[in-house]
PDB file of C-alpha atoms in Angstrom:
ATOM      1  CA  MET A   1       1.488  -1.340 -16.578  1.00 51.00           C
ATOM      2  CA  LEU A   2      -2.046  -2.744 -16.402  1.00 51.00           C
ATOM      3  CA  SER A   3      -1.465  -5.458 -19.015  1.00 54.00           C
ATOM      4  CA  PRO A   4      -1.465  -8.272 -16.415  1.00 51.00           C
ATOM      5  CA  LEU A   5      -4.992  -7.234 -15.432  1.00 55.00           C
ATOM      6  CA  ARG A   6      -6.244  -7.240 -19.019  1.00 56.00           C
ATOM      7  CA  SER A   7      -4.722 -10.613 -19.819  1.00 58.00           C
ATOM      8  CA  LEU A   8      -5.973 -12.541 -16.772  1.00 60.00           C
ATOM      9  CA  GLY A   9      -8.659 -14.400 -18.699  1.00 59.00           C
ATOM     10  CA  GLU A  10     -11.344 -16.613 -17.174  1.00 65.00           C
ATOM     11  CA  ARG A  11      -9.200 -18.832 -14.924  1.00 69.00           C
ATOM     12  CA  PRO A  12      -5.793 -17.262 -14.357  1.00 69.00           C
ATOM     13  CA  SER A  13      -3.072 -19.194 -12.635  1.00 75.00           C
ATOM     14  CA  ALA A  14      -1.943 -18.101  -9.197  1.00 76.00           C
ATOM     15  CA  ALA A  15       1.302 -16.806 -10.736  1.00 80.00           C
ATOM     16  CA  HIS A  16      -0.525 -14.606 -13.264  1.00 80.00           C
ATOM     17  CA  LEU A  17      -2.852 -13.287 -10.599  1.00 83.00           C
ATOM     18  CA  LEU A  18       0.090 -12.603  -8.287  1.00 87.00           C
ATOM     19  CA  ALA A  19       1.799 -10.577 -11.046  1.00 85.00           C
ATOM     20  CA  ALA A  20      -1.389  -8.568 -11.483  1.00 83.00           C
ATOM     21  CA  LEU A  21      -1.752  -8.009  -7.729  1.00 86.00           C
ATOM     22  CA  ARG A  22       1.850  -6.831  -7.478  1.00 89.00           C
ATOM     23  CA  ARG A  23       1.348  -4.356 -10.326  1.00 87.00           C
ATOM     24  CA  VAL A  24      -1.846  -3.002  -8.781  1.00 87.00           C
ATOM     25  CA  TYR A  25      -0.123  -2.753  -5.387  1.00 90.00           C
ATOM     26  CA  LEU A  26       2.730  -0.704  -6.859  1.00 90.00           C
ATOM     27  CA  LEU A  27       0.337   1.478  -8.859  1.00 88.00           C
ATOM     28  CA  GLY A  28      -1.706   2.170  -5.726  1.00 87.00           C
ATOM     29  CA  LEU A  29       1.427   3.112  -3.838  1.00 88.00           C
ATOM     30  CA  ALA A  30       2.600   5.397  -6.660  1.00 88.00           C
ATOM     31  CA  ALA A  31      -0.827   7.028  -6.785  1.00 87.00           C
ATOM     32  CA  LEU A  32      -0.290   8.123  -3.186  1.00 84.00           C
ATOM     33  CA  LEU A  33       3.407   8.936  -3.345  1.00 82.00           C
ATOM     34  CA  ILE A  34       3.394  11.210  -6.392  1.00 85.00           C
ATOM     35  CA  PRO A  35       0.899  13.759  -4.997  1.00 83.00           C
ATOM     36  CA  GLY A  36       2.623  13.511  -1.618  1.00 80.00           C
ATOM     37  CA  LEU A  37       5.912  14.560  -3.152  1.00 81.00           C
ATOM     38  CA  LEU A  38       4.268  17.328  -5.154  1.00 84.00           C
ATOM     39  CA  ILE A  39       2.877  18.734  -1.920  1.00 80.00           C
ATOM     40  CA  GLY A  40       5.805  17.887   0.363  1.00 76.00           C
ATOM     41  CA  LEU A  41       8.648  19.291  -1.710  1.00 77.00           C
ATOM     42  CA  PRO A  42       7.319  22.877  -1.850  1.00 81.00           C
ATOM     43  CA  TYR A  43       6.443  22.617   1.830  1.00 75.00           C
ATOM     44  CA  ALA A  44      10.021  21.573   2.620  1.00 72.00           C
ATOM     45  CA  LEU A  45      11.487  24.310   0.430  1.00 75.00           C
ATOM     46  CA  LEU A  46       9.445  26.949   2.235  1.00 77.00           C
ATOM     47  CA  GLY A  47      10.914  25.675   5.493  1.00 69.00           C
ATOM     48  CA  SER A  48       9.267  24.862   8.738  1.00 65.00           C
ATOM     49  CA  ALA A  49      10.117  25.013  12.415  1.00 65.00           C
ATOM     50  CA  ALA A  50      11.669  22.040  14.169  1.00 70.00           C
ATOM     51  CA  TRP A  51       9.121  19.637  15.609  1.00 71.00           C
ATOM     52  CA  SER A  52       9.132  18.701  19.264  1.00 77.00           C
ATOM     53  CA  GLY A  53       9.505  15.128  20.492  1.00 78.00           C
ATOM     54  CA  GLY A  54       5.811  14.971  21.348  1.00 84.00           C
ATOM     55  CA  VAL A  55       4.807  15.932  17.819  1.00 79.00           C
ATOM     56  CA  LEU A  56       7.183  13.345  16.362  1.00 80.00           C
ATOM     57  CA  THR A  57       5.804  10.650  18.647  1.00 84.00           C
ATOM     58  CA  ALA A  58       2.206  11.537  17.813  1.00 88.00           C
ATOM     59  CA  LEU A  59       3.022  11.507  14.102  1.00 84.00           C
ATOM     60  CA  GLY A  60       4.680   8.085  14.349  1.00 85.00           C
ATOM     61  CA  VAL A  61       1.851   6.574  16.396  1.00 91.00           C
ATOM     62  CA  THR A  62      -0.765   7.997  14.038  1.00 91.00           C
ATOM     63  CA  ALA A  63       1.091   6.622  11.011  1.00 90.00           C
ATOM     64  CA  LEU A  64       1.380   3.205  12.655  1.00 91.00           C
ATOM     65  CA  LEU A  65      -2.315   3.098  13.572  1.00 94.00           C
ATOM     66  CA  CYS A  66      -3.445   4.208  10.115  1.00 92.00           C
ATOM     67  CA  ALA A  67      -1.132   1.725   8.393  1.00 93.00           C
ATOM     68  CA  GLY A  68      -2.331  -1.099  10.649  1.00 93.00           C
ATOM     69  CA  LEU A  69      -5.947  -0.195   9.977  1.00 94.00           C
ATOM     70  CA  ALA A  70      -5.351  -0.142   6.211  1.00 93.00           C
ATOM     71  CA  LEU A  71      -3.668  -3.565   6.287  1.00 93.00           C
ATOM     72  CA  GLY A  72      -6.438  -4.928   8.494  1.00 94.00           C
ATOM     73  CA  LEU A  73      -9.132  -3.723   6.097  1.00 94.00           C
ATOM     74  CA  ALA A  74      -7.254  -5.167   3.121  1.00 94.00           C
ATOM     75  CA  THR A  75      -6.946  -8.527   4.874  1.00 93.00           C
ATOM     76  CA  ARG A  76     -10.647  -8.445   5.696  1.00 94.00           C
ATOM     77  CA  THR A  77     -11.449  -7.834   2.035  1.00 93.00           C
ATOM     78  CA  ALA A  78      -9.150 -10.681   0.969  1.00 91.00           C
ATOM     79  CA  ARG A  79     -10.905 -13.075   3.358  1.00 92.00           C
ATOM     80  CA  GLN A  80     -14.189 -12.498   1.509  1.00 92.00           C
ATOM     81  CA  VAL A  81     -12.749 -13.965  -1.706  1.00 87.00           C
ATOM     82  CA  THR A  82     -14.619 -16.874  -3.230  1.00 87.00           C
ATOM     83  CA  PRO A  83     -11.880 -19.019  -4.831  1.00 87.00           C
ATOM     84  CA  GLY A  84     -11.896 -19.404  -8.587  1.00 81.00           C
ATOM     85  CA  THR A  85     -14.562 -16.797  -9.324  1.00 83.00           C
ATOM     86  CA  PRO A  86     -14.302 -13.484 -11.181  1.00 81.00           C
ATOM     87  CA  GLU A  87     -15.735 -11.781  -8.102  1.00 85.00           C
ATOM     88  CA  GLY A  88     -13.011 -13.376  -5.992  1.00 84.00           C
ATOM     89  CA  ARG A  89     -10.312 -12.075  -8.331  1.00 83.00           C
ATOM     90  CA  ALA A  90     -11.891  -8.610  -8.229  1.00 84.00           C
ATOM     91  CA  LEU A  91     -11.889  -8.694  -4.428  1.00 89.00           C
ATOM     92  CA  SER A  92      -8.239  -9.754  -4.346  1.00 89.00           C
ATOM     93  CA  ILE A  93      -7.358  -6.843  -6.637  1.00 87.00           C
ATOM     94  CA  GLN A  94      -9.360  -4.525  -4.385  1.00 90.00           C
ATOM     95  CA  ALA A  95      -7.486  -5.891  -1.359  1.00 92.00           C
ATOM     96  CA  ALA A  96      -4.140  -5.225  -3.075  1.00 91.00           C
ATOM     97  CA  ILE A  97      -5.134  -1.623  -3.725  1.00 90.00           C
ATOM     98  CA  GLN A  98      -6.227  -1.238  -0.099  1.00 92.00           C
ATOM     99  CA  ALA A  99      -2.959  -2.803   1.097  1.00 93.00           C
ATOM    100  CA  ALA A 100      -0.999  -0.245  -0.922  1.00 91.00           C
ATOM    101  CA  SER A 101      -2.520   2.506   1.189  1.00 90.00           C
ATOM    102  CA  ALA A 102      -0.865   1.047   4.297  1.00 92.00           C
ATOM    103  CA  PRO A 103       2.711   2.111   3.409  1.00 92.00           C
ATOM    104  CA  GLY A 104       1.231   5.108   1.621  1.00 86.00           C
ATOM    105  CA  VAL A 105       0.098   6.662   4.903  1.00 85.00           C
ATOM    106  CA  PRO A 106       3.580   6.956   6.467  1.00 90.00           C
ATOM    107  CA  LEU A 107       5.005   7.916   3.056  1.00 87.00           C
ATOM    108  CA  LEU A 108       2.578  10.812   2.771  1.00 84.00           C
ATOM    109  CA  MET A 109       3.448  11.872   6.293  1.00 85.00           C
ATOM    110  CA  ALA A 110       7.149  11.605   5.446  1.00 86.00           C
ATOM    111  CA  CYS A 111       6.602  13.981   2.537  1.00 82.00           C
ATOM    112  CA  THR A 112       5.588  16.660   5.023  1.00 80.00           C
ATOM    113  CA  ALA A 113       8.648  15.905   7.161  1.00 81.00           C
ATOM    114  CA  LEU A 114      11.361  16.377   4.540  1.00 78.00           C
ATOM    115  CA  THR A 115      13.105  18.975   6.717  1.00 80.00           C
ATOM    116  CA  GLN A 116      12.820  16.856   9.880  1.00 82.00           C
ATOM    117  CA  PRO A 117      15.518  14.132   9.566  1.00 85.00           C
ATOM    118  CA  LEU A 118      14.404  12.025  12.547  1.00 85.00           C
ATOM    119  CA  ALA A 119      10.741  12.111  11.559  1.00 84.00           C
ATOM    120  CA  LEU A 120      11.592  11.462   7.917  1.00 87.00           C
ATOM    121  CA  LEU A 121      13.755   8.446   8.750  1.00 91.00           C
ATOM    122  CA  THR A 122      11.210   7.019  11.196  1.00 89.00           C
ATOM    123  CA  LEU A 123       8.307   7.390   8.777  1.00 90.00           C
ATOM    124  CA  LEU A 124      10.278   5.967   5.845  1.00 92.00           C
ATOM    125  CA  LEU A 125      11.331   2.986   7.955  1.00 94.00           C
ATOM    126  CA  LEU A 126       7.735   2.414   9.026  1.00 93.00           C
ATOM    127  CA  ALA A 127       6.600   2.680   5.390  1.00 93.00           C
ATOM    128  CA  ALA A 128       9.212   0.121   4.354  1.00 94.00           C
ATOM    129  CA  VAL A 129       8.200  -2.363   7.067  1.00 95.00           C
ATOM    130  CA  VAL A 130       4.500  -2.005   6.323  1.00 94.00           C
ATOM    131  CA  GLY A 131       5.168  -2.124   2.578  1.00 93.00           C
ATOM    132  CA  VAL A 132       7.043  -5.399   2.896  1.00 95.00           C
ATOM    133  CA  ALA A 133       4.269  -6.808   5.087  1.00 94.00           C
ATOM    134  CA  GLY A 134       1.681  -5.925   2.450  1.00 93.00           C
ATOM    135  CA  TRP A 135       3.854  -7.294  -0.355  1.00 94.00           C
ATOM    136  CA  LEU A 136       4.298 -10.599   1.464  1.00 94.00           C
ATOM    137  CA  THR A 137       0.536 -11.104   1.806  1.00 93.00           C
ATOM    138  CA  LEU A 138      -0.080 -10.858  -1.953  1.00 92.00           C
ATOM    139  CA  PRO A 139       0.976 -14.476  -2.738  1.00 93.00           C
ATOM    140  CA  GLN A 140      -1.530 -15.798  -0.188  1.00 92.00           C
ATOM    141  CA  TRP A 141      -4.291 -13.718  -1.705  1.00 89.00           C
ATOM    142  CA  SER A 142      -3.477 -14.833  -5.253  1.00 88.00           C
ATOM    143  CA  GLN A 143      -3.484 -18.498  -4.192  1.00 88.00           C
ATOM    144  CA  ARG A 144      -6.825 -18.101  -2.486  1.00 86.00           C
ATOM    145  CA  ALA A 145      -8.438 -16.189  -5.361  1.00 84.00           C
ATOM    146  CA  SER A 146      -7.181 -18.510  -8.100  1.00 82.00           C
ATOM    147  CA  GLY A 147      -8.710 -21.480  -6.296  1.00 73.00           C
TER     148      GLY A 147
END
């Protein structure tokens, strides 16, 4: 899974760097989702009371704010990249890992809402939208970092 990172070499092409960023992005997302499911599934099996509309709204707004903050921080990291340098590639990889936390936030929240269909659907939809947004920024970051 990490082979694209090991085989980048001194001056990787934008395509090779993009493949590495995509792998790191997916690994970062999996690193958040797996523990979330391990915690959320037993929680759902034990059952919980129905959540009120106010709780659902607060959960959605919190997930949106946290996801936006994570994407903003990842973009800020990616802007610090010096094109064509090893440090720039390292920063772009760091930005990809940070970007993976953006859809991870609503996914983790969704894991606690497995028995709440409306909350689960809303949080999964938000995670998908934010995940696609993060995924679509990776080509720009690889172009910038590869110089």
